[in-house]
Short mmCIF file of C-alpha atoms and ligand atoms in Angstrom, two decimals:
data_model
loop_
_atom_site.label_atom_id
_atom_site.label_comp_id
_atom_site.label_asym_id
_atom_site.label_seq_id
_atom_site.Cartn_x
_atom_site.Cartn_y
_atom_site.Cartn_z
CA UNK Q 158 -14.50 20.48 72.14
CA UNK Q 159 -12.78 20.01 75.46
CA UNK Q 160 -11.17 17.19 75.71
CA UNK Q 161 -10.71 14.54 72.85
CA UNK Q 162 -9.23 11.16 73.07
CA UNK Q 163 -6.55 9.57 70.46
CA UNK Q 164 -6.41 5.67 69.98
CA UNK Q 165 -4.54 2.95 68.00
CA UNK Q 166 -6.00 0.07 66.58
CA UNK Q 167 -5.95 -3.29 64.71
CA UNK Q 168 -2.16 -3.97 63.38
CA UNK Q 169 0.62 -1.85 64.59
CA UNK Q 170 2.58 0.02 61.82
CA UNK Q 171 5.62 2.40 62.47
CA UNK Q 172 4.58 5.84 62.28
CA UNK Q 173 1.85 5.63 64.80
CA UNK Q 174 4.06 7.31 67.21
CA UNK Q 175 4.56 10.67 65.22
CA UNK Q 176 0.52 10.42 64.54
CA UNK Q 177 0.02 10.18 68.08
CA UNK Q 178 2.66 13.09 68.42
CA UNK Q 179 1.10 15.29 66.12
CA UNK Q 180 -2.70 14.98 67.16
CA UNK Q 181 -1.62 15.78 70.41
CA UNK Q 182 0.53 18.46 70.19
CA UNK Q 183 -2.18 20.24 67.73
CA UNK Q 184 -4.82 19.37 70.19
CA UNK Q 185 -2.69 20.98 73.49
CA UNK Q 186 -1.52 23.88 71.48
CA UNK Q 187 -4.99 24.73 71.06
CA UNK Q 188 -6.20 24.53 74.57
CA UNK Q 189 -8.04 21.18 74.10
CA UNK Q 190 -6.71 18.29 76.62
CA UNK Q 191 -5.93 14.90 74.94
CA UNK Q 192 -6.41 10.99 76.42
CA UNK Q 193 -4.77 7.93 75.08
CA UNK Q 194 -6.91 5.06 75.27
CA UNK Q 195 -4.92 2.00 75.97
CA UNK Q 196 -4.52 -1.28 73.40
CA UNK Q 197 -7.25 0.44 70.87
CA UNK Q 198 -11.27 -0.75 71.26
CA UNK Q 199 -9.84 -3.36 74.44
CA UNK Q 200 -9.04 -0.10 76.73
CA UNK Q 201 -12.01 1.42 75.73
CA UNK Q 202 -14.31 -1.17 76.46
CA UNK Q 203 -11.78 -1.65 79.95
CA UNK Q 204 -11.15 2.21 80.74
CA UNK Q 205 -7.41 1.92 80.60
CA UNK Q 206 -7.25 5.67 79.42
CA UNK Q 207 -4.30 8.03 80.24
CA UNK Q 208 -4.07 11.85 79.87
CA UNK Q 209 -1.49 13.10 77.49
CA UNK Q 210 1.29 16.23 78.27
CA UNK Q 211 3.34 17.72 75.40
CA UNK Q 212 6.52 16.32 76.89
CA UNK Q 213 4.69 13.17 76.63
CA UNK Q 214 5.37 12.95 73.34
CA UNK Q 215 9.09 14.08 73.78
CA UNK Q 216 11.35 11.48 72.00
CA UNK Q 217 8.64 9.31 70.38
CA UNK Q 218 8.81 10.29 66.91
CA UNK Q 219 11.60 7.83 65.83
CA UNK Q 220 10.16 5.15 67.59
CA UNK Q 221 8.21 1.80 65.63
CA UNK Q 222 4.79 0.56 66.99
CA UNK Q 223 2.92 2.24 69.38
CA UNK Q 224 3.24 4.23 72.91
CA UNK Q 225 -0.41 3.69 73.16
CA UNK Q 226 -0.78 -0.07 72.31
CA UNK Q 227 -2.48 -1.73 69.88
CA UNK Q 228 -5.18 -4.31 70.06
CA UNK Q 229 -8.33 -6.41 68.17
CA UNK Q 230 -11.42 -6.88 70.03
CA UNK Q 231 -13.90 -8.94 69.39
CA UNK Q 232 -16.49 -7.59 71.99
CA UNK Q 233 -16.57 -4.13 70.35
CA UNK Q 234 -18.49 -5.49 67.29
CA UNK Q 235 -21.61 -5.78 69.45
CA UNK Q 236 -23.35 -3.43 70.17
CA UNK Q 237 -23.39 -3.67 74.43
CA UNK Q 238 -19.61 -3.45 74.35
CA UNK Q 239 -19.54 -0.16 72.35
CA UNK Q 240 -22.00 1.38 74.97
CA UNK Q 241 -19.81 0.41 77.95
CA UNK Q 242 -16.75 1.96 75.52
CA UNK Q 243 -19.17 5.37 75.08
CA UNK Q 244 -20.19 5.54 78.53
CA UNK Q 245 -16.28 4.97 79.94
CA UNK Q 246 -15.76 8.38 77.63
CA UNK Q 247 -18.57 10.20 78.47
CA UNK Q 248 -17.22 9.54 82.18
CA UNK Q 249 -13.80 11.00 81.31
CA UNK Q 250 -15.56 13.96 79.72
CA UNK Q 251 -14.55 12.94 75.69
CA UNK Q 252 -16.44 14.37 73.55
CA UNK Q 253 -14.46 13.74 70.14
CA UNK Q 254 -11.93 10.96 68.97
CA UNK Q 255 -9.19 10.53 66.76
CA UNK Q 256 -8.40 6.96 65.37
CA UNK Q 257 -5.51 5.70 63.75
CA UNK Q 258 -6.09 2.20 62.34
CA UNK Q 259 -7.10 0.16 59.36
CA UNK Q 260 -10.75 -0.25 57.61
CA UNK Q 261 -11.54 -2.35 60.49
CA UNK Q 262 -10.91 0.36 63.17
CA UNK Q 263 -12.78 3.01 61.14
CA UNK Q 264 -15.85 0.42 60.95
CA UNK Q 265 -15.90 0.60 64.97
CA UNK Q 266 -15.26 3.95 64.94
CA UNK Q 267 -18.36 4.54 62.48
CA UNK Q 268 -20.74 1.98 64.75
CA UNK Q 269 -19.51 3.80 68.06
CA UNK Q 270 -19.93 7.52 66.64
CA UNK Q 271 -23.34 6.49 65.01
CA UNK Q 272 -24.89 4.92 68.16
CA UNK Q 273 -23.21 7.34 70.75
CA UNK Q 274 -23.04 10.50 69.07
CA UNK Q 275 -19.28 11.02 69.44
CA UNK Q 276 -17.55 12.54 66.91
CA UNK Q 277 -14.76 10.51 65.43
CA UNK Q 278 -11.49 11.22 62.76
CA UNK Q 279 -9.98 8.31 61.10
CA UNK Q 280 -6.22 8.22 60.36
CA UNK Q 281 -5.01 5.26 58.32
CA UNK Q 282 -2.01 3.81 59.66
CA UNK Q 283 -1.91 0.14 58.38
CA UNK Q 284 1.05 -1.27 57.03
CA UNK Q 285 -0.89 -2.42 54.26
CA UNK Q 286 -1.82 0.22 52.58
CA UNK Q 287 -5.28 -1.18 51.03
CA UNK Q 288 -7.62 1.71 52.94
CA UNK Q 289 -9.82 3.18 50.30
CA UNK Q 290 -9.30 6.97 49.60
CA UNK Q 291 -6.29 7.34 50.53
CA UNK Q 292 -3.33 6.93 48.33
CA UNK Q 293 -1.07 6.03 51.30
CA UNK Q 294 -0.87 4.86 54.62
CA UNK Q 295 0.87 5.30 57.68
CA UNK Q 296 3.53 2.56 57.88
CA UNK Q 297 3.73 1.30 54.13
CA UNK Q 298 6.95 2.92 53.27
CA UNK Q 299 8.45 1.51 56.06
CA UNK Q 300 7.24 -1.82 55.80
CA UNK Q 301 8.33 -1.65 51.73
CA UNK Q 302 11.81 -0.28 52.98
CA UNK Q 303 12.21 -3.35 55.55
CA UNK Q 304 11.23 -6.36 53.17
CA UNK Q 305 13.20 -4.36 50.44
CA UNK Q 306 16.06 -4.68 52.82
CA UNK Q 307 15.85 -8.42 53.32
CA UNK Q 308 15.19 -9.06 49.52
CA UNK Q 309 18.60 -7.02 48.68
CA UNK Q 310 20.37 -9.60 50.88
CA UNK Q 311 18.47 -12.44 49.57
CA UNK Q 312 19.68 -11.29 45.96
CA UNK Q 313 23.55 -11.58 47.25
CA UNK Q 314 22.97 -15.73 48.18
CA UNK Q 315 20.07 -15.94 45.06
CA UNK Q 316 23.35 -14.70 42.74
CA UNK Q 317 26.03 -16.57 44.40
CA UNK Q 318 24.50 -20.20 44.44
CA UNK Q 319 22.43 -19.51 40.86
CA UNK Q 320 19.05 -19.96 43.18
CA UNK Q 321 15.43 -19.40 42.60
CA UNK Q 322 14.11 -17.77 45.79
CA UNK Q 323 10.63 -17.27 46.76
CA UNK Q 324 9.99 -14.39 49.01
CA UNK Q 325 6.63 -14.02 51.12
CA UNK Q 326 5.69 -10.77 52.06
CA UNK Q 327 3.10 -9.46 54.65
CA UNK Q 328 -0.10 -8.18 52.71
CA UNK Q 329 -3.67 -9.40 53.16
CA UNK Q 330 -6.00 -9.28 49.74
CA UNK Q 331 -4.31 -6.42 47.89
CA UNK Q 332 -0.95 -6.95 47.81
CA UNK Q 333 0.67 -3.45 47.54
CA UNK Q 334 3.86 -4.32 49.06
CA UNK Q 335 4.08 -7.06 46.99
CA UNK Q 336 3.91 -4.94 44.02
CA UNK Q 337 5.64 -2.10 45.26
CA UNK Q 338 8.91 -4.44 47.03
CA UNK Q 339 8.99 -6.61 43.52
CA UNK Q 340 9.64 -3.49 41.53
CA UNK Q 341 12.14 -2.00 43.65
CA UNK Q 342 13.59 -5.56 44.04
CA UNK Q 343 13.54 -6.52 40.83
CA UNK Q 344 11.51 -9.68 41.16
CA UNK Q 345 10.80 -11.66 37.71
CA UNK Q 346 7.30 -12.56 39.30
CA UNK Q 347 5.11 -11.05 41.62
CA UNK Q 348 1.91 -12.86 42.75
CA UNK Q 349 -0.61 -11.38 44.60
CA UNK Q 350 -4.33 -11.96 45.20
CA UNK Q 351 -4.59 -9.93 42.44
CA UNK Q 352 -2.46 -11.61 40.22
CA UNK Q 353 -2.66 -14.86 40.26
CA UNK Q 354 -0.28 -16.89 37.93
CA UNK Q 355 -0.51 -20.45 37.39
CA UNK Q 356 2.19 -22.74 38.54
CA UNK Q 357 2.75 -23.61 34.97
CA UNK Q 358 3.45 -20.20 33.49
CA UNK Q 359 5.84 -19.70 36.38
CA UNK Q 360 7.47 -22.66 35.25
CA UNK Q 361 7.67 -21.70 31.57
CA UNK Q 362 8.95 -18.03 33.01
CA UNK Q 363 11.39 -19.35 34.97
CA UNK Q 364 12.49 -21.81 32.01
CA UNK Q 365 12.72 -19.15 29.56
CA UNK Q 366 14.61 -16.98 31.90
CA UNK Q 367 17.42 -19.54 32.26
CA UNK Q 368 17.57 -19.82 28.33
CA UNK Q 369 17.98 -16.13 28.14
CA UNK Q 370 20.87 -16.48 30.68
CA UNK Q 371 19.35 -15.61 33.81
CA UNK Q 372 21.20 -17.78 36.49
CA UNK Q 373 18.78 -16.61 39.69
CA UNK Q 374 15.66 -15.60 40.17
CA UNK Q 375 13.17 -13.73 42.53
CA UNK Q 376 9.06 -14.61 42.88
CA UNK Q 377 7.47 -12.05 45.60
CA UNK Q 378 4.35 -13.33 47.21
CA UNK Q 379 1.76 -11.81 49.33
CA UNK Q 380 0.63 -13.57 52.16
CA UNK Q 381 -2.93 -13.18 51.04
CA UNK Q 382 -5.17 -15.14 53.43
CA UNK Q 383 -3.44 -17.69 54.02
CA UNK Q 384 0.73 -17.09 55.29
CA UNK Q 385 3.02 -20.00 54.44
CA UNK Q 386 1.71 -20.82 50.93
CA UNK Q 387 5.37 -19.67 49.47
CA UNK Q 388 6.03 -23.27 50.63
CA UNK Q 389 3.54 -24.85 48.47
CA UNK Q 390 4.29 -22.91 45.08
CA UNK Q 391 7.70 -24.19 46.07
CA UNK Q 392 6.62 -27.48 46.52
CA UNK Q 393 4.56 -27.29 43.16
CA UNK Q 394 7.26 -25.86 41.29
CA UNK Q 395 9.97 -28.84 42.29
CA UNK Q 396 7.16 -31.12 41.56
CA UNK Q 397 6.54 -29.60 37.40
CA UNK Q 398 9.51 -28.96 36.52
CA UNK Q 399 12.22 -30.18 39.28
CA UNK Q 400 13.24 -26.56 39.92
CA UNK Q 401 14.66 -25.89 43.16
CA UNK Q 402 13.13 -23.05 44.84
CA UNK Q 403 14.45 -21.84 48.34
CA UNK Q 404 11.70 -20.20 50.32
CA UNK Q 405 12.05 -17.27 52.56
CA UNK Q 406 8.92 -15.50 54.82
CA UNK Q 407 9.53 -12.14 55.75
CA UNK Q 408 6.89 -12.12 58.34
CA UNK Q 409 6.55 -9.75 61.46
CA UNK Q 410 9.88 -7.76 60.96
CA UNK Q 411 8.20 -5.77 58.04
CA UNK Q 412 5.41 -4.30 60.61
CA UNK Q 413 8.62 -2.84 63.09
CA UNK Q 414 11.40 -0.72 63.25
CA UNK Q 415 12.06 3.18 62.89
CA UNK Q 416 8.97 5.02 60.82
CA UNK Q 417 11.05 6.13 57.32
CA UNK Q 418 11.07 9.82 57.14
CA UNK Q 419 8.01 9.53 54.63
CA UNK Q 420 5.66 8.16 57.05
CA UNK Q 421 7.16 10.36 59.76
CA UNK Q 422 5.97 13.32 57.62
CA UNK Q 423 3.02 11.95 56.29
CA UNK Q 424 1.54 10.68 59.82
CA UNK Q 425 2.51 14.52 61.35
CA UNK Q 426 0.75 15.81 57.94
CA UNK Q 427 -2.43 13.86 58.64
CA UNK Q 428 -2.54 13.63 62.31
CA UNK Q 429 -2.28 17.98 62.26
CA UNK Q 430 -5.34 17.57 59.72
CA UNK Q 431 -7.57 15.18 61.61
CA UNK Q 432 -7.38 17.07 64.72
CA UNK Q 433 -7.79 20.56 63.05
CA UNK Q 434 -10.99 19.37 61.74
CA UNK Q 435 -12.65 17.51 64.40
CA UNK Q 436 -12.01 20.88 66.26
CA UNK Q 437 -13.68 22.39 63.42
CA UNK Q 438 -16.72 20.23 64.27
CA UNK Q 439 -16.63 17.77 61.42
CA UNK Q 440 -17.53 13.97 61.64
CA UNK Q 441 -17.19 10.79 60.93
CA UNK Q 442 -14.43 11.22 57.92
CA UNK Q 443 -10.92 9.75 57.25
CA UNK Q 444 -8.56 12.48 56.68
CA UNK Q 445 -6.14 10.62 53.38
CA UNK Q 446 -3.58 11.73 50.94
CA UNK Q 447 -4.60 11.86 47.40
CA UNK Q 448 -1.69 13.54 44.58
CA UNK Q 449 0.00 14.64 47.64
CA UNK Q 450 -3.03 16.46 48.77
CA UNK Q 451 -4.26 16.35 51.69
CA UNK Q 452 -9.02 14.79 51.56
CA UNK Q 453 -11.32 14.25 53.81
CA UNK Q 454 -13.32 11.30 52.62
CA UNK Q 455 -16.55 9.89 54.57
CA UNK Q 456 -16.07 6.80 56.59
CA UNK Q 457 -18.72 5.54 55.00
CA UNK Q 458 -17.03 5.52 51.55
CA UNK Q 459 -14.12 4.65 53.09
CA UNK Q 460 -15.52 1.53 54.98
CA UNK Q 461 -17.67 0.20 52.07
CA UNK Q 462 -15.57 0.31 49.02
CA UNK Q 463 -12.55 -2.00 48.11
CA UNK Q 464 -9.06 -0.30 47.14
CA UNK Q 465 -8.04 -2.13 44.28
CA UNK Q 466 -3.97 -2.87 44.00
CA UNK Q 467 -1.51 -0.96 41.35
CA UNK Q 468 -1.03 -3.85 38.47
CA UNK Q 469 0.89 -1.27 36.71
CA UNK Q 470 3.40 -2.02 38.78
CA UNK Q 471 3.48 -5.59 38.57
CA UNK Q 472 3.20 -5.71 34.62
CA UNK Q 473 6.46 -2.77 34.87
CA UNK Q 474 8.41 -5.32 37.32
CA UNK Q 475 7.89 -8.11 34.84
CA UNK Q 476 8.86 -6.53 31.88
CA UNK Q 477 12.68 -4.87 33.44
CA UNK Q 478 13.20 -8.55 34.90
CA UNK Q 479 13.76 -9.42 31.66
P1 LIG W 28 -4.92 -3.52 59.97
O1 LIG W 28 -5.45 -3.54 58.57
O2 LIG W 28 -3.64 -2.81 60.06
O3 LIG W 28 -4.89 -4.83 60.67
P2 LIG W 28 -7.56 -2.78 60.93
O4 LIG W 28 -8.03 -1.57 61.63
O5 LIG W 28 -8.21 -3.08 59.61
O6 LIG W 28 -5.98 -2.62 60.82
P3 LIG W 28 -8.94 -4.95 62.25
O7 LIG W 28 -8.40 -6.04 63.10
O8 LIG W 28 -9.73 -5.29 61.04
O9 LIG W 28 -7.70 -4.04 61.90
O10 LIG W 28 -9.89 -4.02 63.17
C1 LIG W 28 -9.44 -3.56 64.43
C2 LIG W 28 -10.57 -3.64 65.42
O11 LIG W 28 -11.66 -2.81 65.00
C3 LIG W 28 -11.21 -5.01 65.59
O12 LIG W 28 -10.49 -5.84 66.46
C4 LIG W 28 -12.56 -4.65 66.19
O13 LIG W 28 -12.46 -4.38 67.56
C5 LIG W 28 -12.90 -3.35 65.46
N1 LIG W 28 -13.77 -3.65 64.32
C6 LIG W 28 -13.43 -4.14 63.10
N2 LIG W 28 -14.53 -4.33 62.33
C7 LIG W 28 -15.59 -3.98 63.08
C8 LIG W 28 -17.00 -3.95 62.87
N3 LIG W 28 -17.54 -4.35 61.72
N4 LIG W 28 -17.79 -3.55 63.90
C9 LIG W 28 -17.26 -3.13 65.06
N5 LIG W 28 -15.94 -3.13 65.33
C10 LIG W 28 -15.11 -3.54 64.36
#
């Protein structure tokens, strides 16, 4: 390979920019020139493409989102789009890609290098952390370490006023930062897609937890599909049991911010891999962590199998909230 191009796509999550660091200083170091496409499948389809120096990447590694932008496109999930996207890298003279995105991403990236015959690397970098084969993602440490944060300072006003606070946290259908920010909170209740808890048994909880002399409380939600529905367990709690329970929605401030040192290392870890083995002429894999070791798992496993969430943790948070 030449010349390979390096993209970001779908939600932003911090630790992209080391990623982007790493894959390019691997790729340079070995002779190989590097482009960043612009805003993901949207700069593709648009050649908005930029070529990439090592001091480029001077001064990036500390920094949250993305130097190369992020985006969603709709056009790239037909099929015209992705050849206009091909040809616009054929013209630049890429003939292999590194992308660092969610499931979604690698599902474009698997269309694209199936129809055009580019090889492509996935990198997960989601805040989310629900990408199959991969134990962790780029950006989920952060994003646990920012809502943890907030939920530490909701504790101080939960203890002072004897409150019941419901906390929404970002997290489509699996809900590991739920799980993981209501452990390390120290939430009495964490409800996720997952695990779903009637309104009633968070009552009785809630009720028993007073008796026991418990004078505040914490429920962690994830966002699921639908943001905002803290409001109406709130609203169904009050109207059971006449509970008061304040709601509070983390929302976009747990996808910025510094990358923790984890993902730092983690996205430098992966991003090194991805790009040593595209250069090795492999294809069309996601390179994940899995016991701290470092996989190489087939998009196609990757793309068509769910990751479930870690109840272990949620049954663990319940029982120390005692
Ligand atoms: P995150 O989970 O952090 O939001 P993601 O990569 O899963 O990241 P998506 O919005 O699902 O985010 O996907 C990003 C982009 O990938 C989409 O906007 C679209 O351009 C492309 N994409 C997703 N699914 C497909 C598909 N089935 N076919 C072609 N392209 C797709």
């Amino acid at each position: 390979l030449k010349k390979i191009g390096v993209y970001t796509s779908g939600g932003d999550a911090p630790g992209m920019n080391p990623a982007i660091r790493a894959a390019v200083r691997t790729a340079l170091s070995q002779k190989v020139e590097v482009v960043g496409i612009l805003n993901g499948y949207v700069g593709m389809i648009e050649n908005r493409m930029i070529t990439l120096q090592m001091r480029d990447m001077a001064n990036i590694i500390q920094r949250g989102g993305t130097i190369l932008k992020t985006g969603r496109s709709a056009e790239f999930m037909k099929p015209e789009y992705r050849a206009t996207a091909a040809n616009n890298l054929k013209a630049q003279g890429i003939d292999g890609l590194i992308c660092i995105g969610g499931d979604g991403s690698f599902r474009g990236a698997q269309l694209l290098g199936a129809e055009h015959k580019i090889p492509i690397i996935g990198i997960p970098g989601t805040i989310d952390n629900d990408v199959y084969g991969t134990d962790d993602t780029i950006g989920f440490d952060t994003a646990v370490n920012t809502a943890l944060q907030a939920i530490d300072k909701i504790r101080d006003t939960a203890d002072s006023h004897d409150r019941i606070f419901i906390v929404e946290v970002m997290g489509r259908n699996s809900g590991w930062i739920a799980s993981h920010v209501g452990l390390a909170g120290g939430a009495e209740e964490i409800l996720t897609a997952e695990n779903i808890i009637s309104v009633d048994k968070i009552v009785e909880n809630l009720k028993n937890s007073r008796a026991r002399g418990k004078t505040s409380s914490i429920i962690i939600t994830a966002e699921g599909q639908k943001p905002g529905r803290a409001y109406d367990l709130s609203d169904a709690i009050r109207k059971k049991s006449g509970l008061d329970a304040k709601v509070c929605i983390l929302g976009h401030q747990q996808r910025g911010g510094t990358p923790s040192a984890h993902d730092r290392i983690l996205a430098s870890r992966l991003a090194n891999a991805a790009v040593e083995a595209l250069l090795a002429g492999r294809n069309n894999t996601m390179i994940g962590v899995q016991a701290d070791k470092l996989v190489e798992i087939p998009l196609d496993l990757v793309t068509s199998k769910e990751k479930p969430g870690d109840k272990t943790l949620i049954h663990l948070a319940r029982l120390l909230s005692i």
